[in-house]
Tab-separated table of C-alpha atoms and ligand atoms in Angstrom:
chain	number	residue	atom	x	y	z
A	1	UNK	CA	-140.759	-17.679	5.279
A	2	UNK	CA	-138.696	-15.020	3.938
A	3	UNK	CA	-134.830	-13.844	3.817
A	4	UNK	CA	-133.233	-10.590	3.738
A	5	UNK	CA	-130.237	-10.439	1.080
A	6	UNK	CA	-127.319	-8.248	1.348
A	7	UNK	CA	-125.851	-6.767	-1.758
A	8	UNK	CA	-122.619	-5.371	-2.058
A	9	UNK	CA	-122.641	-1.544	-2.179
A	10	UNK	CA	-121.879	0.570	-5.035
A	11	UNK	CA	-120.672	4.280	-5.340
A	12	UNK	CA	-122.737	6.511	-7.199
A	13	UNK	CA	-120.117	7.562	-9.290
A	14	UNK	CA	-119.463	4.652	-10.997
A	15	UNK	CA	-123.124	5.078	-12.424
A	16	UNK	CA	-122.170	9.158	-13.401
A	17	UNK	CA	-120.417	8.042	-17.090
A	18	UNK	CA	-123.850	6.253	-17.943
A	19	UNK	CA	-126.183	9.557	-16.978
A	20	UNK	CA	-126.621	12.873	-18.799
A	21	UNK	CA	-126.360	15.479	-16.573
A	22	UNK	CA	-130.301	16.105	-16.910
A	23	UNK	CA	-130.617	12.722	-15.902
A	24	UNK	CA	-128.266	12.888	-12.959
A	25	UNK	CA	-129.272	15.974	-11.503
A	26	UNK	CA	-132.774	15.127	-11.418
A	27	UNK	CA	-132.068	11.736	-9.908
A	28	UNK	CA	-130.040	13.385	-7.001
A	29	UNK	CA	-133.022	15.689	-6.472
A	30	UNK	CA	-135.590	13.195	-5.500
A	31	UNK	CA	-133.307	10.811	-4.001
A	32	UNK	CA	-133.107	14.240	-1.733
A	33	UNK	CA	-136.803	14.901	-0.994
A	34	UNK	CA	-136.985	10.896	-0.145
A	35	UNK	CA	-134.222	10.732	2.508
A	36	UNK	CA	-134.868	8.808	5.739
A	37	UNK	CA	-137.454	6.908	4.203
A	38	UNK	CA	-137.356	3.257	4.641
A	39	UNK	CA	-137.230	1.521	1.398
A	40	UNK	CA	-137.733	-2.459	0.654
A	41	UNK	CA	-138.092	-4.467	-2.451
A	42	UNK	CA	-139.987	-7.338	-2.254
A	43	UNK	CA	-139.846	-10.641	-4.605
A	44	UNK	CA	-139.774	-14.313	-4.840
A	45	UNK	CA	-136.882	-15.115	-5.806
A	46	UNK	CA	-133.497	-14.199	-4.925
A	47	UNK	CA	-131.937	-15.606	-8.319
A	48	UNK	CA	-132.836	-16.333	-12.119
A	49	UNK	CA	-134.847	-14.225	-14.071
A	50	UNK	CA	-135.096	-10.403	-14.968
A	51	UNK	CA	-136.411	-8.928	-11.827
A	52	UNK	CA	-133.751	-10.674	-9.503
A	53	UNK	CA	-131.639	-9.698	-11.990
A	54	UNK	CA	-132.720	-5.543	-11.581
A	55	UNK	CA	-132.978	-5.466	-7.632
A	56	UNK	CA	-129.580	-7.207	-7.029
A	57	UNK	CA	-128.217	-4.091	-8.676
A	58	UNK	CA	-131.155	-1.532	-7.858
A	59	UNK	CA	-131.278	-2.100	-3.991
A	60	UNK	CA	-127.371	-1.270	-3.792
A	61	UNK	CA	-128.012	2.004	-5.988
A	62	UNK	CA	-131.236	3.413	-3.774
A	63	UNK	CA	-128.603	2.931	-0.775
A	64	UNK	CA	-125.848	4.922	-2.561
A	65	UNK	CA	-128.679	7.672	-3.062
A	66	UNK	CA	-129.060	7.577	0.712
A	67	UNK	CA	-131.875	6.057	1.077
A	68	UNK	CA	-132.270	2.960	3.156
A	69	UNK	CA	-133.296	-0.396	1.023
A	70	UNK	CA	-133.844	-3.652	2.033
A	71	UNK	CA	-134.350	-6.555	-0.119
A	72	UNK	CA	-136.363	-9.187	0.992
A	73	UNK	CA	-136.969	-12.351	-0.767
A	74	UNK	CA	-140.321	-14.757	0.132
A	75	UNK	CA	-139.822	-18.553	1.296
A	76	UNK	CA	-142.859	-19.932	0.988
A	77	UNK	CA	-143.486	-23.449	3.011
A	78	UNK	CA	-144.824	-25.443	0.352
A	79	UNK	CA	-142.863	-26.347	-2.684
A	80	UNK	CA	-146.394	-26.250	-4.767
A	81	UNK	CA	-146.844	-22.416	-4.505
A	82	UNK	CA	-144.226	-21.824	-7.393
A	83	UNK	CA	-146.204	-24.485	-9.355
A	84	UNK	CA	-149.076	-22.432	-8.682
A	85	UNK	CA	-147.206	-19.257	-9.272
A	86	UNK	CA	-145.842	-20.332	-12.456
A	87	UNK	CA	-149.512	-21.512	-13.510
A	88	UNK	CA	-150.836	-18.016	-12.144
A	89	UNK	CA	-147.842	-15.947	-14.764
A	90	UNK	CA	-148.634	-18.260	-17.613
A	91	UNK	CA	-151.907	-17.581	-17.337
A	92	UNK	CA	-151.979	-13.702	-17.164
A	93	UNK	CA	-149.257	-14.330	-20.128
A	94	UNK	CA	-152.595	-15.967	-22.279
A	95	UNK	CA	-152.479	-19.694	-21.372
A	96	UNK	CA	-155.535	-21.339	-21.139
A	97	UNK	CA	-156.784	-22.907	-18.188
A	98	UNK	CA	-158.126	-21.496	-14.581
A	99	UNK	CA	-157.074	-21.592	-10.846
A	100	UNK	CA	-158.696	-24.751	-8.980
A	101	UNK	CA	-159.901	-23.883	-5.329
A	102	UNK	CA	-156.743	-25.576	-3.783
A	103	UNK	CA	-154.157	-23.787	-6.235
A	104	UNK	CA	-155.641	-20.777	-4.834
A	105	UNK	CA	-155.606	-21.881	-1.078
A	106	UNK	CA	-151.884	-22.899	-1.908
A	107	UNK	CA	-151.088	-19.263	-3.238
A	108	UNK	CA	-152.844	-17.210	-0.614
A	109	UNK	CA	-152.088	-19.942	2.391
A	110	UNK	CA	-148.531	-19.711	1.757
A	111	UNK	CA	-148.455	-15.737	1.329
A	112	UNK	CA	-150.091	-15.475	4.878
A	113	UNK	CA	-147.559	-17.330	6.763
A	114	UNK	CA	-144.978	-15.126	4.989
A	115	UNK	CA	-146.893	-11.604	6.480
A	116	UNK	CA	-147.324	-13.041	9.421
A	117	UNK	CA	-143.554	-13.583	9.601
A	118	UNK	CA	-143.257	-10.712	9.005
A	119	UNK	CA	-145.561	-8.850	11.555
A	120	UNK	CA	-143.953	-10.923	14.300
A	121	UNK	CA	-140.726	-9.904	13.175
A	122	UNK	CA	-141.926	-6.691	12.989
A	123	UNK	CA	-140.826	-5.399	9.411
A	124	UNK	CA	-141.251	-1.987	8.420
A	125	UNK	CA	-140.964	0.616	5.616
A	126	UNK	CA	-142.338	3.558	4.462
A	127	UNK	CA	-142.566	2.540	0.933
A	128	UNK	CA	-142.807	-1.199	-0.144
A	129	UNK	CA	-141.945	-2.554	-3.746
A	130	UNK	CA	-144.347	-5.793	-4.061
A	131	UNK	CA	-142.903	-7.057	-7.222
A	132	UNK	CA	-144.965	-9.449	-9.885
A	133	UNK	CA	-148.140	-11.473	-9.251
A	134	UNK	CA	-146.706	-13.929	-7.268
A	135	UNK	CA	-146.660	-11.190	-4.209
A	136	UNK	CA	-150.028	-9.463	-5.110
A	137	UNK	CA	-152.007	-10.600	-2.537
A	138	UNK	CA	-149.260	-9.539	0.436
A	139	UNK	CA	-150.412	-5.911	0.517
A	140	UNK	CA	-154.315	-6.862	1.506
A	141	UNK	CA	-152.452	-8.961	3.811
A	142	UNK	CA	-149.407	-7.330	5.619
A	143	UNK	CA	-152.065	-3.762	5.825
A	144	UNK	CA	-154.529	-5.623	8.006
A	145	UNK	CA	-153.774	-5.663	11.575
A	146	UNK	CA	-150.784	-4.161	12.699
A	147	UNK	CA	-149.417	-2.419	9.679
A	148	UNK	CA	-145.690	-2.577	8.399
A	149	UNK	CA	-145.035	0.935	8.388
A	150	UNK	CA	-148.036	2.412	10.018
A	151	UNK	CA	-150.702	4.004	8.297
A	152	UNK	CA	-148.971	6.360	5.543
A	153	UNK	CA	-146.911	3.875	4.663
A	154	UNK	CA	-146.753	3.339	0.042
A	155	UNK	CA	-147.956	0.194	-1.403
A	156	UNK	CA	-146.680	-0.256	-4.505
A	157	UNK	CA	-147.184	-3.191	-6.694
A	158	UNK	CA	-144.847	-3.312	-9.984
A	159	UNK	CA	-146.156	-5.911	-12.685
A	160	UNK	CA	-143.140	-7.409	-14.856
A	161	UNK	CA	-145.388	-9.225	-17.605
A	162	UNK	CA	-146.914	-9.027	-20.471
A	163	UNK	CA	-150.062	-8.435	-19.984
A	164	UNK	CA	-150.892	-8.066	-23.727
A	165	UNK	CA	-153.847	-11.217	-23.833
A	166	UNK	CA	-154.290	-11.977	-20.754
A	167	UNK	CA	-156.635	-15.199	-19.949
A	168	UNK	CA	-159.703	-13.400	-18.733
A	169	UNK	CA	-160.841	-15.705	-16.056
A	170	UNK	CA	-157.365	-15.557	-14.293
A	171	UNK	CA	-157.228	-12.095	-14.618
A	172	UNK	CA	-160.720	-11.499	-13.320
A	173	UNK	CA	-160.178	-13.101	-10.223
A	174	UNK	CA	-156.609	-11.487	-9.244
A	175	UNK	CA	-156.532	-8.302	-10.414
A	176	UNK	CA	-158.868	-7.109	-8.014
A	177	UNK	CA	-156.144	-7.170	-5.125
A	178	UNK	CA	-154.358	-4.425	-6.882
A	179	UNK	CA	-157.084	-2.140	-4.474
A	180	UNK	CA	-154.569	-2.883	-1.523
A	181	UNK	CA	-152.110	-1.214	-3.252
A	182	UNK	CA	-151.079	2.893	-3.408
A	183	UNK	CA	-149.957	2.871	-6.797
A	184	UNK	CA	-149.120	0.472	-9.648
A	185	UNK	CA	-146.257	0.424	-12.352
A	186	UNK	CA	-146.385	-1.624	-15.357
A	187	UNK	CA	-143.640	-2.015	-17.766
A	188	UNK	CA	-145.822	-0.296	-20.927
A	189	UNK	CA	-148.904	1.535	-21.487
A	190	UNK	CA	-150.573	-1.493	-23.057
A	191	UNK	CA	-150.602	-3.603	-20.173
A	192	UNK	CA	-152.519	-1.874	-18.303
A	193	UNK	CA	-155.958	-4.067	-17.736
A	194	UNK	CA	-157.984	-0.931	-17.663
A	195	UNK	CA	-161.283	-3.098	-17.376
A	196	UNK	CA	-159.790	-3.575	-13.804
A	197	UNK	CA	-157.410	-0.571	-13.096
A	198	UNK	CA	-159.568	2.495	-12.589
A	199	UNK	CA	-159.248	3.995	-9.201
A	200	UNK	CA	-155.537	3.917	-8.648
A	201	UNK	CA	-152.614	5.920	-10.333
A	202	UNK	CA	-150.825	3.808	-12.575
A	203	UNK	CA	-146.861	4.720	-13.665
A	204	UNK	CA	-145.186	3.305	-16.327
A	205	UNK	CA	-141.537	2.099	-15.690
A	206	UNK	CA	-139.938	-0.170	-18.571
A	207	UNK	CA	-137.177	-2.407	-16.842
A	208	UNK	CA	-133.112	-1.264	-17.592
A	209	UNK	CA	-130.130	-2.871	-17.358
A	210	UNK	CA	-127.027	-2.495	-15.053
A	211	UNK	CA	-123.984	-0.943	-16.886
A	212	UNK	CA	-121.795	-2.025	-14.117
A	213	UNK	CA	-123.053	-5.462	-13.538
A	214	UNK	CA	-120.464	-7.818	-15.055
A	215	UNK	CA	-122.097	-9.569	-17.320
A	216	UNK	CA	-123.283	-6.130	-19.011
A	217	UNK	CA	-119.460	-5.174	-19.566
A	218	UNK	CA	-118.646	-6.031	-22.779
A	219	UNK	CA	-116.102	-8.641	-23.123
A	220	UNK	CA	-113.335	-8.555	-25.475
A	221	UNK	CA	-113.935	-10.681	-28.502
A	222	UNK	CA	-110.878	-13.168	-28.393
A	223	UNK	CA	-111.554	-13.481	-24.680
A	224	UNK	CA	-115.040	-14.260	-25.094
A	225	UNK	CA	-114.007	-16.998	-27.688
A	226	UNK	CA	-111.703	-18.435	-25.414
A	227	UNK	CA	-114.271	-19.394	-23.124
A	228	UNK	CA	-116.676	-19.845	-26.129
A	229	UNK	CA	-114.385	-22.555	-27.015
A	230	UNK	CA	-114.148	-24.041	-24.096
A	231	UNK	CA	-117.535	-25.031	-23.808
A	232	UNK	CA	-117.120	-26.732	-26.981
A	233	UNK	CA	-117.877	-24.150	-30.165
A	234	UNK	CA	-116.112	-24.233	-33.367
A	235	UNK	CA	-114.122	-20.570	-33.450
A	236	UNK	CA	-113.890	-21.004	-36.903
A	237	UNK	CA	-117.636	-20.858	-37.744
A	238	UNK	CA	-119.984	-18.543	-36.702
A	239	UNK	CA	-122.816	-18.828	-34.039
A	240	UNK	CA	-125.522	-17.523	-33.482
A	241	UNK	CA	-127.591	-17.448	-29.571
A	242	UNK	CA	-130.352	-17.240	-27.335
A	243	UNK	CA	-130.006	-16.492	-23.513
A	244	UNK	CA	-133.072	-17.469	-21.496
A	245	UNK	CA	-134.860	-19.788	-19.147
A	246	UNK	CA	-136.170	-22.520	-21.202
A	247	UNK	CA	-139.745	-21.731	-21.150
A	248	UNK	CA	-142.611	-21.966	-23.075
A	249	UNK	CA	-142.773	-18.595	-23.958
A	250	UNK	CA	-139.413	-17.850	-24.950
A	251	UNK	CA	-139.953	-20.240	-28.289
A	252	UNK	CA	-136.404	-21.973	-27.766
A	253	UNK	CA	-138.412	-24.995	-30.343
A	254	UNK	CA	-138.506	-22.009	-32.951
A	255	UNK	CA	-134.588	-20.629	-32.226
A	256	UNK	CA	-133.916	-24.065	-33.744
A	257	UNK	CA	-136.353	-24.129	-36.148
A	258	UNK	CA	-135.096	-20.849	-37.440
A	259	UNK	CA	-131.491	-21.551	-36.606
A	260	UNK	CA	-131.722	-25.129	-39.036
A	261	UNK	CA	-132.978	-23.012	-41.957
A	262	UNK	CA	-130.573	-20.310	-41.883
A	263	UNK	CA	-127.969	-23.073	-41.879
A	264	UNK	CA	-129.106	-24.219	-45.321
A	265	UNK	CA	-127.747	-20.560	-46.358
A	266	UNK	CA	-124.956	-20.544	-44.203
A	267	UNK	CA	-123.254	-23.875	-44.172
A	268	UNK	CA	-121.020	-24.499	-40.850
A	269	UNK	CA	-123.181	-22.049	-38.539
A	270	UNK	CA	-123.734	-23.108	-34.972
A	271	UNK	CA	-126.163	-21.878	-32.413
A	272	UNK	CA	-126.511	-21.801	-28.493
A	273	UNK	CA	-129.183	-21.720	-25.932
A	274	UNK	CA	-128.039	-20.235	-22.385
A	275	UNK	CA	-130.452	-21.199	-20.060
A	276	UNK	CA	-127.997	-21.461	-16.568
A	277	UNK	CA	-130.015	-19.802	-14.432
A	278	UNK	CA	-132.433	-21.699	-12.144
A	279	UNK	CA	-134.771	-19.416	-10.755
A	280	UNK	CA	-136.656	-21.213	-7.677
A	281	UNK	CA	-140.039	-19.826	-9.107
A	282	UNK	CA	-139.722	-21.723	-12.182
A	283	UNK	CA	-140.054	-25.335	-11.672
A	284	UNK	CA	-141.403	-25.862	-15.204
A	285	UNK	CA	-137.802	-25.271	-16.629
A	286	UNK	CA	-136.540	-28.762	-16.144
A	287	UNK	CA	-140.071	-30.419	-18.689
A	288	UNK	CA	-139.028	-27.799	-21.287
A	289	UNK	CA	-135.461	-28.606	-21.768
A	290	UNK	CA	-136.286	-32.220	-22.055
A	291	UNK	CA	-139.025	-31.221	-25.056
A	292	UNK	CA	-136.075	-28.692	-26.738
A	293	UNK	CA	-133.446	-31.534	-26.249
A	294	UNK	CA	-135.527	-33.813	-28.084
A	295	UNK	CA	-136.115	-30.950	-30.450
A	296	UNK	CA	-132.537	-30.312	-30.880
A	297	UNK	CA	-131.488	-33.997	-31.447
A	298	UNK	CA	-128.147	-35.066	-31.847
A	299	UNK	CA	-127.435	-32.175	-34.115
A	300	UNK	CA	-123.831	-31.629	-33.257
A	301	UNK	CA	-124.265	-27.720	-34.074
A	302	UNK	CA	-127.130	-27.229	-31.418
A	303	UNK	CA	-125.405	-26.293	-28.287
A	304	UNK	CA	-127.704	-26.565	-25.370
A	305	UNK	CA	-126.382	-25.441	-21.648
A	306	UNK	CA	-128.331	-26.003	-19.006
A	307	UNK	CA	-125.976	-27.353	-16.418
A	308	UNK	CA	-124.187	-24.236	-14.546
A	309	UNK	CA	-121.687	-27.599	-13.452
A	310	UNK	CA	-120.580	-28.210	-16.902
A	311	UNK	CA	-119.404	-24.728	-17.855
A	312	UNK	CA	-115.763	-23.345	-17.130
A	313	UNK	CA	-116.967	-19.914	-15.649
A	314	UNK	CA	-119.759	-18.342	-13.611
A	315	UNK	CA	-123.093	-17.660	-15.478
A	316	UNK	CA	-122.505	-13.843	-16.149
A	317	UNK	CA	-119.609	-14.415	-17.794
A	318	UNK	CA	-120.649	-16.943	-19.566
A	319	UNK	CA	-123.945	-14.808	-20.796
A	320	UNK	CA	-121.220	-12.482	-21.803
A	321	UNK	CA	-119.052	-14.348	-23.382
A	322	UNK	CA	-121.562	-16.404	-25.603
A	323	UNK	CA	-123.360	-12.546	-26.965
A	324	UNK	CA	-119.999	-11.510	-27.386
A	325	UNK	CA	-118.834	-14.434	-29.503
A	326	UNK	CA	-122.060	-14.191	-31.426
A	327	UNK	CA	-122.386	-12.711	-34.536
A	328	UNK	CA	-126.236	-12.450	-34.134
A	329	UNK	CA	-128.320	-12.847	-31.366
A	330	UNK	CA	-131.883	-13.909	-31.370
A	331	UNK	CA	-134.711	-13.625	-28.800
A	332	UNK	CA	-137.357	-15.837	-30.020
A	333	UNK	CA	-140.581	-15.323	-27.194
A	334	UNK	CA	-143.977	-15.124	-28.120
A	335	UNK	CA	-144.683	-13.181	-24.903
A	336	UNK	CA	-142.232	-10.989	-23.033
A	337	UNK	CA	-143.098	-8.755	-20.187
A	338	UNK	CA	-139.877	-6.572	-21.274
A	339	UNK	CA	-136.712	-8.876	-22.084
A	340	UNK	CA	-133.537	-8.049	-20.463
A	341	UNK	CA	-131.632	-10.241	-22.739
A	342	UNK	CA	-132.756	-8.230	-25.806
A	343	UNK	CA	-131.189	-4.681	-23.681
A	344	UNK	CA	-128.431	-6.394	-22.672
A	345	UNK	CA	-127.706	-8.073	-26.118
A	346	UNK	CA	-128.060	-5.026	-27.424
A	347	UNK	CA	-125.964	-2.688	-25.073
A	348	UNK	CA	-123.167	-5.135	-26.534
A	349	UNK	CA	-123.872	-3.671	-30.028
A	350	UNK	CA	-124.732	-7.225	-31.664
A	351	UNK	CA	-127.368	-6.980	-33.682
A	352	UNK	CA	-130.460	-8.304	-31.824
A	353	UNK	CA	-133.407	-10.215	-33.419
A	354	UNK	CA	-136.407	-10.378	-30.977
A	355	UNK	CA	-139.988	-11.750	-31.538
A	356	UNK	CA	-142.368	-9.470	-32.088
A	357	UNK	CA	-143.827	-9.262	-28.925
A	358	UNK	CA	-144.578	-7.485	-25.766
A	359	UNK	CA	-141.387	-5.483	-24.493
A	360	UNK	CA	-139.622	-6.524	-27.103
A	361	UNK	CA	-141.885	-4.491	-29.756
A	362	UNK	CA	-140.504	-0.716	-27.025
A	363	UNK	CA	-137.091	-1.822	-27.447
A	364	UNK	CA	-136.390	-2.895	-30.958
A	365	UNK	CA	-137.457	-0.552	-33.826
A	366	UNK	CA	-137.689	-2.813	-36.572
A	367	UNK	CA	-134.836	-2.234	-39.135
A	368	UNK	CA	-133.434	0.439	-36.859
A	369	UNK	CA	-131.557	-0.656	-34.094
A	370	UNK	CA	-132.872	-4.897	-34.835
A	371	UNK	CA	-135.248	-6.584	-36.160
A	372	UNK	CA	-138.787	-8.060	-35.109
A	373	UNK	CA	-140.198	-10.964	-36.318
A	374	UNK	CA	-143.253	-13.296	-35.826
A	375	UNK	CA	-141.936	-17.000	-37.458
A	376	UNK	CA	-139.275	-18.955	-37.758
A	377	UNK	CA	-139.246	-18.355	-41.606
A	378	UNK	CA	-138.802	-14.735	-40.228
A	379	UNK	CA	-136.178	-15.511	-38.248
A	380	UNK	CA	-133.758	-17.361	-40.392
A	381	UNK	CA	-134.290	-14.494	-43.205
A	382	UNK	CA	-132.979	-12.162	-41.200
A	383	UNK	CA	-130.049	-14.128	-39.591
A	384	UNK	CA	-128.843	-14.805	-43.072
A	385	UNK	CA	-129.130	-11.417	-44.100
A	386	UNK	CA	-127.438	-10.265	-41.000
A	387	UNK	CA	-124.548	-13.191	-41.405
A	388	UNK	CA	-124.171	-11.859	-45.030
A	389	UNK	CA	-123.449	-8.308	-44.701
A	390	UNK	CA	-121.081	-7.377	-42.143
A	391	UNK	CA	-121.650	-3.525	-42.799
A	392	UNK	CA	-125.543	-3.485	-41.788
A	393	UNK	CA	-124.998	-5.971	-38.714
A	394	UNK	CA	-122.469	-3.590	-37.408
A	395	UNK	CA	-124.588	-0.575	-38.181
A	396	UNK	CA	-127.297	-2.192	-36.647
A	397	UNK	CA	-125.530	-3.506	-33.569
A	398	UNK	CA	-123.956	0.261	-33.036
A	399	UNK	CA	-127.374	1.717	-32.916
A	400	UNK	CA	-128.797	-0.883	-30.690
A	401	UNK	CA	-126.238	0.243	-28.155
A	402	UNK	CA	-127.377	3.972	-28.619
A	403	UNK	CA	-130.491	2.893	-27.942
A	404	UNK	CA	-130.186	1.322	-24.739
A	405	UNK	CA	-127.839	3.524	-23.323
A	406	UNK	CA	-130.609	6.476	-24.440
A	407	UNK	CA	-133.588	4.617	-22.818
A	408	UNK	CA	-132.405	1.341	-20.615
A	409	UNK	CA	-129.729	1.557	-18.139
A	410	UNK	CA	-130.734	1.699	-14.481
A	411	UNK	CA	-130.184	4.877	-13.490
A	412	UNK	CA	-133.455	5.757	-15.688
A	413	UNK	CA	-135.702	3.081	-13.563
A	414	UNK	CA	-133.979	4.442	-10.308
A	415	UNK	CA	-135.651	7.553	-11.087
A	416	UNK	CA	-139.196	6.247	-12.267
A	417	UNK	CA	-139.078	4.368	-9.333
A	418	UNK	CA	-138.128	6.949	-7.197
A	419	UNK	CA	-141.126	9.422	-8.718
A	420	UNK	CA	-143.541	7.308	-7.710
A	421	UNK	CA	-142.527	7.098	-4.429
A	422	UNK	CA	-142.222	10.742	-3.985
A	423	UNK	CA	-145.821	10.880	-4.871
A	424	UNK	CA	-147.014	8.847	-2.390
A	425	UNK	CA	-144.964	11.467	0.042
A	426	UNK	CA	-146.395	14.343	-1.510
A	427	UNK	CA	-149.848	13.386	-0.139
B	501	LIG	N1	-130.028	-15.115	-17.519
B	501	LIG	C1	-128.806	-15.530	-17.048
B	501	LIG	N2	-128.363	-16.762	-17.381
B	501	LIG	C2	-129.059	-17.602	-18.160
B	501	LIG	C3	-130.318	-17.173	-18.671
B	501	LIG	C4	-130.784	-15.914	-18.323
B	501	LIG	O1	-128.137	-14.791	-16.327
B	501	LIG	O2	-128.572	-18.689	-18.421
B	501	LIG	C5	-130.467	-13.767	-17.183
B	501	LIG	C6	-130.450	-12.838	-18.378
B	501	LIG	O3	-129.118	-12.435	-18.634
B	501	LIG	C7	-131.382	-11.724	-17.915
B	501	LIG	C8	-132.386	-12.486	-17.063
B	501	LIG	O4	-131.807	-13.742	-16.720
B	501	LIG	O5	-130.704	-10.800	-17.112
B	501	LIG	C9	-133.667	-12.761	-17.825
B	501	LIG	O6	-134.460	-11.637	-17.854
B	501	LIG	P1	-135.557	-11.425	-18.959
B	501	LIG	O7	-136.243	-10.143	-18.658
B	501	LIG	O8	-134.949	-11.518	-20.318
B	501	LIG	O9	-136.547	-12.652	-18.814
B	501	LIG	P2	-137.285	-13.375	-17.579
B	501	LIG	O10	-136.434	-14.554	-17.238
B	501	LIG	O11	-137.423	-12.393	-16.476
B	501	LIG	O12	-138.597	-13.800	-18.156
């Protein structure tokens, strides 16, 4: 029904090279008026994906601030609720379509023998994290009856995606469980479905990136080719990548697109997709590689991993190696509730190419610190350009990493988190 993860712990002064001083001291302040308060994180899955990807290394650094986390990660019965859950995020993403009575018995039956796991178990916090849809209706649920925490206990219900078109029927008949909640964060201002949001402070808290996580710490370049190589990449030519779940939204069929005209300008140029991770809420992964494989073809320069079996080293150092090795990196999606492989791309100081969409639009400042684009066409003009002239991908690269050291490393969200919390105690 649900599992509690342990993550290793982490000193806080690893994090102090990463935080201005303004930065640190206010973070140690709060952390201060928060002590003893029970802390847990709540999401669905405990691998694959950005927000698995944040709590494995937030959880650890809310403990070194002394305050107590837990992560817990749902287990729902039924295989079908991440079907439905997937359905549920592509349609607040824009798809078209609408829940059926029995997806939304699935979603809600399974979430209910979760919380009341979790009442017989007796679970408690003083402040809960709920993160993304798939856990929205747990608040309603877990406060009824004997609460988790007793009565002053924070709800808190943090919404990862893009919420920039959402389809209005879906949206209509979820949202309205954001009531059971204290307080909401979304990742930017433009998410929030004001329509539906007017009675409850809202926070916004734009994901970040762990410094000390290891696939965040830039490899050397020669090391990075050697494993680069090994998984079958010309050294001699340059490449050009995408990290990400393969997923309709992440426009891997336009990477290639993009990638096959830039070749005709750049003869000999290869490109990767990185899509290792297989996050258990996802099962629509496995249909979209099959459609990009058949996209892809036999092209000998499309380099397509998938299989975590068939690659020499663990995923983060693979991620790492393969932006490393790049001499461009591209982040195709057509929605993107933030992208943590544009920061962390970025925070590498290769010049990143993102779609022009959602949290990509807050990170990349087009012609600044990357580029945006909206078509393949787009796409392929600026990898040439940026495959051409060494001096502007460099300067381009060097002020991505400003960027995201300015405005996404996790310290940053610690705090935002930690703000809202505090709020909730202030009452
Ligand atoms: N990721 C990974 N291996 C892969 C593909 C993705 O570790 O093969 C990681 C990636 O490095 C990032 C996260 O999964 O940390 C994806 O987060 P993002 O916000 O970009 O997208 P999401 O998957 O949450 O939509």
């Amino acid at each position: 029904m649900y599992l509690k993860l342990d993550h290793p712990p982490v000193s806080l002064d690893a994090y102090r090279p990463y935080m201005d001083s303004d930065l640190a001291d206010e973070l140690a302040s709060v952390a201060a008026e928060l002590r003893g308060a029970r802390v847990a994180h709540l999401n669905a899955t405990a691998i694959g994906g950005g927000v698995a990807e944040i709590l494995q290394s937030m959880v650890p650094l809310f403990n070194a601030l002394g305050i107590a986390t837990e992560r817990i990660v749902i287990e729902p019965t039924e295989a079908e609720f991440f079907q439905v859950t997937k359905k549920i995020h592509n349609l607040l993403q824009g798809a078209e379509g609408s829940l059926s009575e029995r997806e939304l018995e699935i979603y809600h039956g399974n979430l209910r023998q979760v919380a009341t796991a979790m009442r017989r178990d007796q679970l408690s916090a003083d402040v809960w994290f709920m993160h993304d849809p798939q856990l929205l209706p747990l608040a309603g649920m877990l406060r009824q009856g004997q609460p988790c925490g007793g009565g002053g206990a924070a709800w808190l219900w943090i919404c990862h995606i893009d919420l920039t078109r959402p389809n209005q029927s879906a949206i209509d008949s979820l949202l309205p469980m954001h009531r059971d909640y204290d307080h909401l964060i979304f990742s930017l201002q433009q998410y929030v479905p004001v329509k539906h949001v007017t009675d409850k402070p809202v926070y916004i808290a734009p994901p970040a990136i762990d410094p000390l996580a290891e696939k965040n710490n830039p490899m050397d370049e020669k090391g990075a080719w050697d494993i680069v190589s090994s998984m079958g990449i010309d050294s001699h030519r340059p490449l050009i990548t995408q990290v990400s779940r393969f997923d309709l939204w992440k426009d891997p069929w336009g990477v290639i697109d993009a990638f096959r005209l830039a070749r005709e300008s750049v003869p000999g140029l290869q490109l990767a997709l990185l899509g290792l991770t297989q996050a258990s809420d996802d099962p629509e992964a496995g249909e979209t590689l099959q459609s990009v494989m058949a996209h892809a073809g036999s092209d000998p320069d499309i380099h397509l991993f998938h299989d975590p079996g068939l690659i020499p080293v663990g995923n983060d150092q693979a991620v790492n190696a393969l932006q490393m090795a790049s001499s461009v990196l591209v982040q195709k999606s057509t929605r993107e509730g933030f992208g943590l492989t544009v920061t962390e791309g970025m925070w590498k100081g290769k010049p990143m190419i993102g779609g022009n969409a959602g949290g990509i639009r807050i990170q990349i400042d087009d012609g600044q610190n990357g580029y945006l684009v909206s078509s393949p066409q787009e796409c392929a003009r600026r990898i040439v350009t940026l495959l051409q002239d060494n001096d502007l991908a460099a300067f381009i690269g060097a002020a991505g990493r400003a960027s995201v050291r300015r405005r996404f490393l996790l310290p940053r969200l610690a705090l935002d988190y930690l703000k809202v919390a505090r709020e909730h105690a202030a009452q």
